[in-house]
mmCIF file of C-alpha atoms in Angstrom:
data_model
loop_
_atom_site.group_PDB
_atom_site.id
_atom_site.type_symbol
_atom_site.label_atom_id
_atom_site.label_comp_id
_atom_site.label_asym_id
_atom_site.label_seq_id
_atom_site.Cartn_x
_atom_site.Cartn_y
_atom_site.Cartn_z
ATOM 1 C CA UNK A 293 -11.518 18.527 32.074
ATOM 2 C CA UNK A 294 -8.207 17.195 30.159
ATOM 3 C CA UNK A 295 -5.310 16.858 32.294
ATOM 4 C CA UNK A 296 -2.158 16.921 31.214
ATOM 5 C CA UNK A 297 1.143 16.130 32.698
ATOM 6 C CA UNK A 298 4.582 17.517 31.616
ATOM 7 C CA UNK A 299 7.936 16.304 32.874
ATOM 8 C CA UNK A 300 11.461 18.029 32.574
ATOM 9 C CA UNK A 301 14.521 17.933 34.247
ATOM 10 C CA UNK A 302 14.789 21.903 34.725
ATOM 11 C CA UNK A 303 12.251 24.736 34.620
ATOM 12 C CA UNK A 304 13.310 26.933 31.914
ATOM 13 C CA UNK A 305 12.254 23.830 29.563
ATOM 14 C CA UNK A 306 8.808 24.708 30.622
ATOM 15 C CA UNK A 307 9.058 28.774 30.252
ATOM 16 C CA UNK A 308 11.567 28.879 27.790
ATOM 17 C CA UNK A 309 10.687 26.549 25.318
ATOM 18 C CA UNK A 310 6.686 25.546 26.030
ATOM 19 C CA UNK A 311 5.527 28.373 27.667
ATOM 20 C CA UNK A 312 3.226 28.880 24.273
ATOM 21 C CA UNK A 313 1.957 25.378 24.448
ATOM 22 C CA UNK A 314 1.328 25.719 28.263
ATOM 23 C CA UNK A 315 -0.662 28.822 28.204
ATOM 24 C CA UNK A 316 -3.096 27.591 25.263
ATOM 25 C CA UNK A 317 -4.087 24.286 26.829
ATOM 26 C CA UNK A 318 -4.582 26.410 30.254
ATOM 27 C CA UNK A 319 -7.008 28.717 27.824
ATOM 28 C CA UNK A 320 -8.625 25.525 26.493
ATOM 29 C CA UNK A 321 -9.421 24.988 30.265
ATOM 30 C CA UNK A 322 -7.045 21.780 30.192
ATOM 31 C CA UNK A 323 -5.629 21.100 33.732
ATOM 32 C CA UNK A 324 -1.978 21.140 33.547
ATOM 33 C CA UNK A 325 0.703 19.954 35.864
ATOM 34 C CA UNK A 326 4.286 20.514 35.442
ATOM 35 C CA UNK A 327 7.144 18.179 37.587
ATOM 36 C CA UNK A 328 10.327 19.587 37.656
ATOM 37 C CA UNK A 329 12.852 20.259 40.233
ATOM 38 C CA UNK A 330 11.769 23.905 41.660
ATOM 39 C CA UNK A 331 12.960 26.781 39.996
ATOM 40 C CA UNK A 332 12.413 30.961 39.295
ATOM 41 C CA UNK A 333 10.819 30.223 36.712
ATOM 42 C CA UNK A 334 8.333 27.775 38.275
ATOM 43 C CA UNK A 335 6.361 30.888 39.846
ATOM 44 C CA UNK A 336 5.272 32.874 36.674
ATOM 45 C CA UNK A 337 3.775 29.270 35.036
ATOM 46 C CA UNK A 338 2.115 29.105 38.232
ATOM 47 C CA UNK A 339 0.891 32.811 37.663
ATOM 48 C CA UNK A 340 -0.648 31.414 34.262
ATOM 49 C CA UNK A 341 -2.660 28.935 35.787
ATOM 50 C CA UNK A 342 -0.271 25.699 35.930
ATOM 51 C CA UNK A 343 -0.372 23.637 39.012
ATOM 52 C CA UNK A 344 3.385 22.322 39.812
ATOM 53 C CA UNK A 345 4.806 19.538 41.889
ATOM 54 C CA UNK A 346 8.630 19.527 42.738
ATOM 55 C CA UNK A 347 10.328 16.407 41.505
ATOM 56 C CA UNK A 348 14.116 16.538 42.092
ATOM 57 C CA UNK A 349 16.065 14.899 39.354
ATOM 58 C CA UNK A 350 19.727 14.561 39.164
ATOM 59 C CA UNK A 351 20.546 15.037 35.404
ATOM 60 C CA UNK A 352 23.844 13.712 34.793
ATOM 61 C CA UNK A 353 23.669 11.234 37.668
ATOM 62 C CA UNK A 354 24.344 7.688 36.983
ATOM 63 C CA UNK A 355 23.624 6.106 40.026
ATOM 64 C CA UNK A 356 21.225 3.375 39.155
ATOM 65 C CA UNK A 357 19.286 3.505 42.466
ATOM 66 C CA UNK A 358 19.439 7.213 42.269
ATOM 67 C CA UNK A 359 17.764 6.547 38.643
ATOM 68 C CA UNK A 360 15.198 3.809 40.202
ATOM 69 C CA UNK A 361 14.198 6.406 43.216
ATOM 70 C CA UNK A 362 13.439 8.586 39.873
ATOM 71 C CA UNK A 363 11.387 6.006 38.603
ATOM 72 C CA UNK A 364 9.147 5.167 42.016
ATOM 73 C CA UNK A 365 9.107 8.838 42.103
ATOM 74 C CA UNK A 366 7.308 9.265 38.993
ATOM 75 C CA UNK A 367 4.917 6.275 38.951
ATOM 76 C CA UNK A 368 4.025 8.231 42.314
ATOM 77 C CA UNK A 369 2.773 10.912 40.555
ATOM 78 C CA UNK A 370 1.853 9.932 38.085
ATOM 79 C CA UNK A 371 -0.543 7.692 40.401
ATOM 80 C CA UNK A 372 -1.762 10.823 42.404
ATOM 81 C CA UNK A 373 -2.786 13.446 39.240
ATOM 82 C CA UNK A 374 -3.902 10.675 36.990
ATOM 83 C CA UNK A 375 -3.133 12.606 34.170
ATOM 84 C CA UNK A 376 -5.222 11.824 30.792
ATOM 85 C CA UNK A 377 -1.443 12.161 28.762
ATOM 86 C CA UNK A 378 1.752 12.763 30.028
ATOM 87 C CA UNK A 379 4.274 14.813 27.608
ATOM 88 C CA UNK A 380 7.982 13.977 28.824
ATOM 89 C CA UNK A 381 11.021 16.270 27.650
ATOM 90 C CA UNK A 382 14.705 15.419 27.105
ATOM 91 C CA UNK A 383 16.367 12.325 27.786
ATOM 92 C CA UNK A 384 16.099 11.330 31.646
ATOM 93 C CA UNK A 385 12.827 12.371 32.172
ATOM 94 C CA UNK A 386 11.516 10.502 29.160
ATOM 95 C CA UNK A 387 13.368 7.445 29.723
ATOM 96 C CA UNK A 388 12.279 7.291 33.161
ATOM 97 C CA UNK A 389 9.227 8.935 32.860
ATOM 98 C CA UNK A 390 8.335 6.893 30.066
ATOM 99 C CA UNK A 391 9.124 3.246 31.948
ATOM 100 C CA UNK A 392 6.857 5.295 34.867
ATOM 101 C CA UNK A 393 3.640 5.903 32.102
ATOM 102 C CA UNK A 394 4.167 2.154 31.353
ATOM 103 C CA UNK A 395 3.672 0.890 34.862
ATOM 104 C CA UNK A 396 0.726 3.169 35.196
ATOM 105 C CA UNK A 397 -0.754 2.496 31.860
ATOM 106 C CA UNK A 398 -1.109 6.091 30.919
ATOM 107 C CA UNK A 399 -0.684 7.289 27.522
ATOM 108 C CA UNK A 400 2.642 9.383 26.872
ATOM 109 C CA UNK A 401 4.581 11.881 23.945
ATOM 110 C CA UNK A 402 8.002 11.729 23.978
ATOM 111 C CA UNK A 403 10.415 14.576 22.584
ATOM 112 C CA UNK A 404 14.111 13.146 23.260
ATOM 113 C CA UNK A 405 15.639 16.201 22.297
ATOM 114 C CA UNK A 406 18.557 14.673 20.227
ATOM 115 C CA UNK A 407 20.852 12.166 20.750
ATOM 116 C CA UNK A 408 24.300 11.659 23.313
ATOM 117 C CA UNK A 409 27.452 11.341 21.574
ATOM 118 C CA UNK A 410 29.821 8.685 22.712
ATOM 119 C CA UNK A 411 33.539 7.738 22.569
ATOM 120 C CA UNK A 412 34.522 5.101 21.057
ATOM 121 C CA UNK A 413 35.423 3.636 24.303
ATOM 122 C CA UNK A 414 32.297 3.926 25.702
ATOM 123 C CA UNK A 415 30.714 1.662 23.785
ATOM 124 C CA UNK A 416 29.136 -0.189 26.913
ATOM 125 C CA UNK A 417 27.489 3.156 27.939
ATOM 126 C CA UNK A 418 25.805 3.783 24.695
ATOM 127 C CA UNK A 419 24.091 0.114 24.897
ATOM 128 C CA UNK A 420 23.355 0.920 28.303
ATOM 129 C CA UNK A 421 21.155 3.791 27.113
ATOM 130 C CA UNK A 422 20.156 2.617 24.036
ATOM 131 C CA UNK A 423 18.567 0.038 25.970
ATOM 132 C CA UNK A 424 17.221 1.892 28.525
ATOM 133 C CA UNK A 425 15.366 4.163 25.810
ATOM 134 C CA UNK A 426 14.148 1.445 24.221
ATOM 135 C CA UNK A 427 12.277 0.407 27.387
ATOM 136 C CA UNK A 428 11.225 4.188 27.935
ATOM 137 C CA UNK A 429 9.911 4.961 24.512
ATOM 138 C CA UNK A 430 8.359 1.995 22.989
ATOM 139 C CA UNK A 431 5.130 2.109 24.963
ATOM 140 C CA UNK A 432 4.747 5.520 23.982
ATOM 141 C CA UNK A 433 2.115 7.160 21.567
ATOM 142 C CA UNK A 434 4.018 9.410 19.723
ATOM 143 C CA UNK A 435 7.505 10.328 19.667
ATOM 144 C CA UNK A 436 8.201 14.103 18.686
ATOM 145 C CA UNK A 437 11.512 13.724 16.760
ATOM 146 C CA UNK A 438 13.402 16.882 16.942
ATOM 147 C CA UNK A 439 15.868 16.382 13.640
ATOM 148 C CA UNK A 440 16.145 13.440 11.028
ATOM 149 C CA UNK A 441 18.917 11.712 12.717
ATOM 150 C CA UNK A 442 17.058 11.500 16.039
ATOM 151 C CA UNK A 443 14.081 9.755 13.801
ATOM 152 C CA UNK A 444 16.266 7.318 12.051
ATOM 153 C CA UNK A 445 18.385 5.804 14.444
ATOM 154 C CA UNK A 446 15.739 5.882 17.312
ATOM 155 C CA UNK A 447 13.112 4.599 14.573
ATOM 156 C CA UNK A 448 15.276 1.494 14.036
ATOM 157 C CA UNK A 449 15.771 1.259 17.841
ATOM 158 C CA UNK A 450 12.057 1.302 18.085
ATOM 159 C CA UNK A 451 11.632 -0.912 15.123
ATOM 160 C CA UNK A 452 8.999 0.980 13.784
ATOM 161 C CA UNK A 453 6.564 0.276 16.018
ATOM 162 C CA UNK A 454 6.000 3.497 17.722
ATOM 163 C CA UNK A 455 4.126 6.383 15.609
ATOM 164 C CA UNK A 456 6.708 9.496 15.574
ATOM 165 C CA UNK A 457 6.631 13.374 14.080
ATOM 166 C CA UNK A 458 9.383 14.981 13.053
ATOM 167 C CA UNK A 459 8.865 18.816 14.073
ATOM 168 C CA UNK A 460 11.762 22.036 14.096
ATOM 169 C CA UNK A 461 12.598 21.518 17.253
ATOM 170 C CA UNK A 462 11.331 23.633 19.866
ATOM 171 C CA UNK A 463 10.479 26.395 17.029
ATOM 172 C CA UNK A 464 10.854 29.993 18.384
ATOM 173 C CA UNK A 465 8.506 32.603 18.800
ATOM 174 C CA UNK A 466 8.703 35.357 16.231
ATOM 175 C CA UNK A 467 7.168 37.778 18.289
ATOM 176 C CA UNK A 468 8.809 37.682 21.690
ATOM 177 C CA UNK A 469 12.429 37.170 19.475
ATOM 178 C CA UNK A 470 12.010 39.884 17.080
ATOM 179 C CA UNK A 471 14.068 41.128 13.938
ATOM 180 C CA UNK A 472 16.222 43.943 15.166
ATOM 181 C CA UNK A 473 18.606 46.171 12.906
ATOM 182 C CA UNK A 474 22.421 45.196 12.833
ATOM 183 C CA UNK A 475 24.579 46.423 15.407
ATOM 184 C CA UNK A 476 26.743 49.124 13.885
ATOM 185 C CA UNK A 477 30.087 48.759 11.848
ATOM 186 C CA UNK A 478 33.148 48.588 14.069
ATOM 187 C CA UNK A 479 34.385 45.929 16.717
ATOM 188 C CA UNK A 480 32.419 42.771 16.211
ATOM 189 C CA UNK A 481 30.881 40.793 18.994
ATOM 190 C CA UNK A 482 30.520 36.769 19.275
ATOM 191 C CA UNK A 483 28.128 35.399 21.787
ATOM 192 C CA UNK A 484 28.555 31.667 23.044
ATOM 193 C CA UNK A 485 25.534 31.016 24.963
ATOM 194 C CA UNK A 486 25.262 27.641 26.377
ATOM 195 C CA UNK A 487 26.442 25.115 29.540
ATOM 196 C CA UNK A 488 29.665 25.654 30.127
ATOM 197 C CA UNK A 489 30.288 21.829 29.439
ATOM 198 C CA UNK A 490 32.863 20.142 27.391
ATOM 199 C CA UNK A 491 30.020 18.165 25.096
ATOM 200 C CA UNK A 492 29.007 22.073 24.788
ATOM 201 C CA UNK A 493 32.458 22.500 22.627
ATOM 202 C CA UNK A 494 33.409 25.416 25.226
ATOM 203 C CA UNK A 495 37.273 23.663 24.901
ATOM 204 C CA UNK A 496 37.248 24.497 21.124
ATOM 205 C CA UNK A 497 35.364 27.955 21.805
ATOM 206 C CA UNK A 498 38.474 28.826 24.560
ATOM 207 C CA UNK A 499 41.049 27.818 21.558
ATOM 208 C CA UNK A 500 39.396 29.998 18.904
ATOM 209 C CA UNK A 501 39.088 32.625 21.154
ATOM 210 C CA UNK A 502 42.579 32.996 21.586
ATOM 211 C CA UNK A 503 43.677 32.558 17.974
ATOM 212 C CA UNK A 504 41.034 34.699 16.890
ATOM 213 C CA UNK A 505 42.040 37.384 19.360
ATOM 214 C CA UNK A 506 45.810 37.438 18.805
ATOM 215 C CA UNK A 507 45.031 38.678 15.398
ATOM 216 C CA UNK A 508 42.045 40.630 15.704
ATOM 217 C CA UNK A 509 42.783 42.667 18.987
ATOM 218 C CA UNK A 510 38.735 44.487 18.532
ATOM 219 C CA UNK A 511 36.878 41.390 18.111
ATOM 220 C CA UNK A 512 35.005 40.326 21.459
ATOM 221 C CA UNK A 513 34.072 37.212 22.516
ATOM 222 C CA UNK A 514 31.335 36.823 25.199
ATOM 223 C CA UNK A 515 30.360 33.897 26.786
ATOM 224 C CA UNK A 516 26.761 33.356 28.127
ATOM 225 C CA UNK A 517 26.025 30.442 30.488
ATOM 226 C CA UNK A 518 25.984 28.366 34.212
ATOM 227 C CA UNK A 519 29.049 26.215 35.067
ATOM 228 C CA UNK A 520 28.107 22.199 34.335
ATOM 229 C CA UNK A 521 31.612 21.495 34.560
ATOM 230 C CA UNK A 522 33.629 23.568 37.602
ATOM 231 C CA UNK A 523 37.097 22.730 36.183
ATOM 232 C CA UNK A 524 36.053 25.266 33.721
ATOM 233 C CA UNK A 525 36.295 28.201 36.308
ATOM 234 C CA UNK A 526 39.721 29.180 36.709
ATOM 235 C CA UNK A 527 40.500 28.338 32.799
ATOM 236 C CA UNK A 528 37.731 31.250 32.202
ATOM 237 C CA UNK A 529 38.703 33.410 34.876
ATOM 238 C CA UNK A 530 42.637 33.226 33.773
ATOM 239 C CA UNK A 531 41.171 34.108 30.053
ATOM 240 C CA UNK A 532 39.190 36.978 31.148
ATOM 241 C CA UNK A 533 41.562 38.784 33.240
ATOM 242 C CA UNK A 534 43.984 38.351 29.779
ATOM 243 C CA UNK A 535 41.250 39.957 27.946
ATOM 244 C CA UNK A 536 40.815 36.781 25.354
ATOM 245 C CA UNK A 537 36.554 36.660 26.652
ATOM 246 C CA UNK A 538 34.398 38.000 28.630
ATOM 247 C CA UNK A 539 32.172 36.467 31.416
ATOM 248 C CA UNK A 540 28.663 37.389 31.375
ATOM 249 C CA UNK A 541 27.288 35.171 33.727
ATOM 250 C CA UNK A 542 23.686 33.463 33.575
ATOM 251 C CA UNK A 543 20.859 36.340 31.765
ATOM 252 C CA UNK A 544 17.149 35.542 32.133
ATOM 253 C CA UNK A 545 16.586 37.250 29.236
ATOM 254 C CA UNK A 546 18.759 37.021 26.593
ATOM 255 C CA UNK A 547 17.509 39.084 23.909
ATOM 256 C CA UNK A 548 19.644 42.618 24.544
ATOM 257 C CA UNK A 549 22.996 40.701 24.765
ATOM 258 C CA UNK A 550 21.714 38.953 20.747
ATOM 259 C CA UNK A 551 20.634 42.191 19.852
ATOM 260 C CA UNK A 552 24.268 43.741 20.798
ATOM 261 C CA UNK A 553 26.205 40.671 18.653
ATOM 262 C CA UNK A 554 27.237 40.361 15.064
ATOM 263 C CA UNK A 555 26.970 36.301 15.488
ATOM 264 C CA UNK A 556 26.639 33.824 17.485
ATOM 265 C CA UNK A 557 29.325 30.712 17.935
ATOM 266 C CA UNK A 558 27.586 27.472 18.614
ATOM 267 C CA UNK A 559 30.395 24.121 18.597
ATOM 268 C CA UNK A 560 27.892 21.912 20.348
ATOM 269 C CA UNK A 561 28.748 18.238 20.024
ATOM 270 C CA UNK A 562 25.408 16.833 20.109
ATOM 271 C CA UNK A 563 21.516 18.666 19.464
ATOM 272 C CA UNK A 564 18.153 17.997 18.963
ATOM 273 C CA UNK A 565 17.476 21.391 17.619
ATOM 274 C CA UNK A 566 19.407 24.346 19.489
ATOM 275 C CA UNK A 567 17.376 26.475 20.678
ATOM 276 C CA UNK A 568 20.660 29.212 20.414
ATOM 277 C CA UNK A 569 20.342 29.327 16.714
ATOM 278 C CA UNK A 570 17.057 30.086 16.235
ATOM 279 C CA UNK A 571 16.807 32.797 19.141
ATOM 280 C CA UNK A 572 19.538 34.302 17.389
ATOM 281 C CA UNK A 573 18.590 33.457 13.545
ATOM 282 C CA UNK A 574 15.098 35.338 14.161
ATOM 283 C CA UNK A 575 16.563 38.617 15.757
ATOM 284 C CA UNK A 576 19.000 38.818 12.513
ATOM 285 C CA UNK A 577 21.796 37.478 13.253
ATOM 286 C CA UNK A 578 24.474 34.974 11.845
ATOM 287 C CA UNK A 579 25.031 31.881 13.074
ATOM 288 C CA UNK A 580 28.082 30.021 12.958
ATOM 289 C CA UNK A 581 28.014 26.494 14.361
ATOM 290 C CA UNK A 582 28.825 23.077 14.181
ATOM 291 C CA UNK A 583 27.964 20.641 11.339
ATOM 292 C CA UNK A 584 25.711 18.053 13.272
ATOM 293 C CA UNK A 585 21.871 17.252 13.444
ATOM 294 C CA UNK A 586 19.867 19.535 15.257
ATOM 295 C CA UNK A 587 22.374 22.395 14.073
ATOM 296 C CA UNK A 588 22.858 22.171 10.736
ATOM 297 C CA UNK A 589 19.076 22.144 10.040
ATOM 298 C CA UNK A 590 19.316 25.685 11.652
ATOM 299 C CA UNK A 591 22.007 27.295 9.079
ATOM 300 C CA UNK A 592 21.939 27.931 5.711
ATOM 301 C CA UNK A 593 25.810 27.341 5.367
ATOM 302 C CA UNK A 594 27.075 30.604 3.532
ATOM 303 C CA UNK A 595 23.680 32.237 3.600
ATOM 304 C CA UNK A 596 22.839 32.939 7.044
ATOM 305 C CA UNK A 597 26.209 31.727 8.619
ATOM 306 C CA UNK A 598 29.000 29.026 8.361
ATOM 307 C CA UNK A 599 28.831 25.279 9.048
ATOM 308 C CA UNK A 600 32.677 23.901 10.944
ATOM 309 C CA UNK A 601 33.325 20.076 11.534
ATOM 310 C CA UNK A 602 32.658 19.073 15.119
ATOM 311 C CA UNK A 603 35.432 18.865 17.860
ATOM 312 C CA UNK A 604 37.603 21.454 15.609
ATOM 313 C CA UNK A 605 38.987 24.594 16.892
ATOM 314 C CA UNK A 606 41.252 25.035 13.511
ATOM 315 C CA UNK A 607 37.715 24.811 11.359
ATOM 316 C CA UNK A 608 36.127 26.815 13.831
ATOM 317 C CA UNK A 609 38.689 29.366 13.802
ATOM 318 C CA UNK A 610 38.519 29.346 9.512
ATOM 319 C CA UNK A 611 34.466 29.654 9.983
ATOM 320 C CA UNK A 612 35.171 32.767 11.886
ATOM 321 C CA UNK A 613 37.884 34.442 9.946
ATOM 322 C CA UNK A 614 35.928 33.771 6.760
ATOM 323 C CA UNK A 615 32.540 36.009 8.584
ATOM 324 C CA UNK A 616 35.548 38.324 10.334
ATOM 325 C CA UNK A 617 36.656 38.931 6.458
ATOM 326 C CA UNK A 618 33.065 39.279 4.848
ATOM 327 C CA UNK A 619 31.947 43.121 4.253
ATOM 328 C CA UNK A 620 29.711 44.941 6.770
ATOM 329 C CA UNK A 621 26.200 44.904 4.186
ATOM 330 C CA UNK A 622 27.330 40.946 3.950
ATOM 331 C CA UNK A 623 27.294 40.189 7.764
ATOM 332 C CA UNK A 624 23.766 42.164 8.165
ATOM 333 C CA UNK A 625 22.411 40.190 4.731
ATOM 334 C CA UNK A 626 23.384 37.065 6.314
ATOM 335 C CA UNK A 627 21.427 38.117 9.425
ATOM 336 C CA UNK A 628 18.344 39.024 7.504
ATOM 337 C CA UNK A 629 18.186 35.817 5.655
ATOM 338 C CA UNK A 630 18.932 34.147 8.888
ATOM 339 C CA UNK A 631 15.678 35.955 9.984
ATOM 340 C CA UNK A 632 13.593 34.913 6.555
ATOM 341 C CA UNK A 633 14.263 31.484 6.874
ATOM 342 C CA UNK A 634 13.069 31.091 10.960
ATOM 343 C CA UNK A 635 10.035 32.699 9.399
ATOM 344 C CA UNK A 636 9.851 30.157 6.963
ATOM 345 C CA UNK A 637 10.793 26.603 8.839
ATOM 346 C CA UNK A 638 10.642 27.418 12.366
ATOM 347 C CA UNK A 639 7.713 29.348 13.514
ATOM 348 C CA UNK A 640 7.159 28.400 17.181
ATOM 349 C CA UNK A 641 3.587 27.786 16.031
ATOM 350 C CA UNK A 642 4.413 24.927 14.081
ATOM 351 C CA UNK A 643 5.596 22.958 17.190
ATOM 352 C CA UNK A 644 2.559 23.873 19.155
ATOM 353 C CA UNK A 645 -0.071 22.753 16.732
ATOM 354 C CA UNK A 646 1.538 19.485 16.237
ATOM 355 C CA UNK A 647 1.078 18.831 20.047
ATOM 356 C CA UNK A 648 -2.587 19.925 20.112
ATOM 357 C CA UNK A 649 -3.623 18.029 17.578
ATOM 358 C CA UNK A 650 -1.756 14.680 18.729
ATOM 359 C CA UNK A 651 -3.462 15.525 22.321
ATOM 360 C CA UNK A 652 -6.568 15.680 21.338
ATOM 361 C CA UNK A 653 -6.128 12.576 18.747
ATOM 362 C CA UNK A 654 -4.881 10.375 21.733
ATOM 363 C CA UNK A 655 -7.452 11.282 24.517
ATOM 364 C CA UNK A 656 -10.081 11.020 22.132
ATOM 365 C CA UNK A 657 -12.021 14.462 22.918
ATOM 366 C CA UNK A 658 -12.193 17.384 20.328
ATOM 367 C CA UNK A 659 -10.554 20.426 22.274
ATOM 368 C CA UNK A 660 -13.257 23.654 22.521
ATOM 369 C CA UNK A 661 -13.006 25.656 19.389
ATOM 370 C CA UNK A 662 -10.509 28.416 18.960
#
């Protein structure tokens, strides 16, 4: 029997975003273990046949014991399962996770998920973790790039020397995110569904929110998403009781608030491919979002949204007067392209093939026929 390992920092990158992967190795009869800091989500992977082991893993911590603990924790595990692969997501767990597979001598996939953006006075920080990811990822098999930018600048990091894929990101699925009609003509609704976390561009969001508003008293503004950042609270709360946004908490499901929208907002500052424009691309809806890898790839600027320039409430605000100011059959053609080109580029499929086949290539075993 094939075992394979996975490692996130959260369990929703399991159910959310590999939950397709998951459940056809488990009906391959693979044997596969997910480490991840417990969470809801945990128990219905477990349902499917997944065996889990709960990791802790502080994600923005930058304690460099904390980080070595992290490290120890995973060679322990690592040591235990002896896993035939290990596939690490996002940044901390494939660093560390990746250093871990080296010690161990177990083959490992890496998907990044984008890169951090720094300030220019952080310039030690970035060679901090440009070095630490060069220690995590160049012993690894394969690294699943998640946009072009990601390939080329970790590429030259890696020197070349480390095979890599370039894949849609995460890919949705077409089925569980389905094309829905267009909410009716009338007051339009913007979701922002994300951390509530400055690199998440909620500051710029706030800003347009409130310009936005003060001329278009109907429009709504609804933000979807867990506090990263508590400063963010009372800023929210203030701008809620004024009636600038509303609050709508943390949603397991998030396909009746997209279905409810005209668009989605997305002024992330960094990507590796957001996972908010695709969910909302292939239910029909427009997308307007900032111009950087991992969300441009996902907009088809005047097509199926609008493109604004990162860190910029003023182009944000244009972006959205210029879809405020469009006609009702334009806003609902934009969402149907938006649709057509997810079916096109970004079939959920896609991603899950390209890890199958790269399993099987590395452990050397042809998987049971389909």
């Amino acid at each position: 029997m094939k075992t394979v390992m996975m490692l996130s920092p959260k369990d929703n990158n399991f159910y959310n975003f590999r939950r397709e992967l998951i459940c056809e190795m488990l009906r391959r009869g693979w044997r596969v273990v997910l480490v991840c800091p417990y969470g809801s989500k945990i128990d219905a992977l477990k349902d499917d046949g997944c065996e889990f082991i709960d990791l802790p893993i502080d994600r923005r911590g930058t304690n460099p014991l904390h980080d070595l603990k992290l490290i120890l924790r995973y060679c322990r595990t690592i040591r235990a399962v002896r896993p035939d692969i290990v596939l690490t997501y996002t940044s901390k767990s494939s660093i560390y996770g990746g250093i871990a597979c080296r010690a161990e001598r177990v083959k490992y996939i890496v998907n990044n998920a984008g890169l951090m953006e720094f300030e220019p006075e952080q310039k030690w920080l970035r060679r901090i973790v440009y070095a630490l990811s060069y220690v995590g990822f160049r012993g690894a098999a394969c690294m699943m790039y998640q946009n072009a930018q990601e390939r080329d600048v970790l590429g030259r990091l890696l020197r070349g020397r480390v095979p890599g894929r370039l894949i849609p990101g995460s890919g949705v699925n077409l089925e569980e995110f389905a094309f829905c009609e267009y909410p009716p003509e009338g007051k339009i609704i913007f979701n922002y569904v994300a951390r509530i976390v400055k690199i998440k561009g909620i500051d710029e969001f706030l800003q347009c929110a409130e310009r936005v508003k003060a001329a278009h008293p109907d429009v709504e503004f609804r933000v979807y998403g867990d506090y990263d950042e508590d400063e963010y609270r009372a800023k929210i709360a203030r701008m809620q009781e004024r009636g600038v946004i509303r609050y709508c908490g943390v949603r397991l499901d998030m396909k009746p608030a997209i279905a409810e929208c005209h668009a989605v907002i997305h002024p992330s500052y960094y990507e590796g491919m957001t996972n908010v424009v695709l969910e909302h691309s292939a239910m029909g809806r427009a997308c307007i979002g900032s111009d950087i890898p991992g969300v441009r790839e996902g907009i088809d600027d005047g097509a199926t949204g609008f493109l604004f320039r990162s860190h910029d409430a003023d182009a944000m605000t244009r972006a959205v007067e210029k879809f405020l100011a469009l006609p009702y059959a334009e806003k609902a053609a934009m969402g149907r392209a938006a649709r057509a080109k997810m079916e096109r580029e970004f079939d959920r499929r896609i991603v899950t093939e390209a890890y199958l086949q790269q399993i099987e290539r590395l452990t050397g075993e042809e998987a049971a026929a389909r």
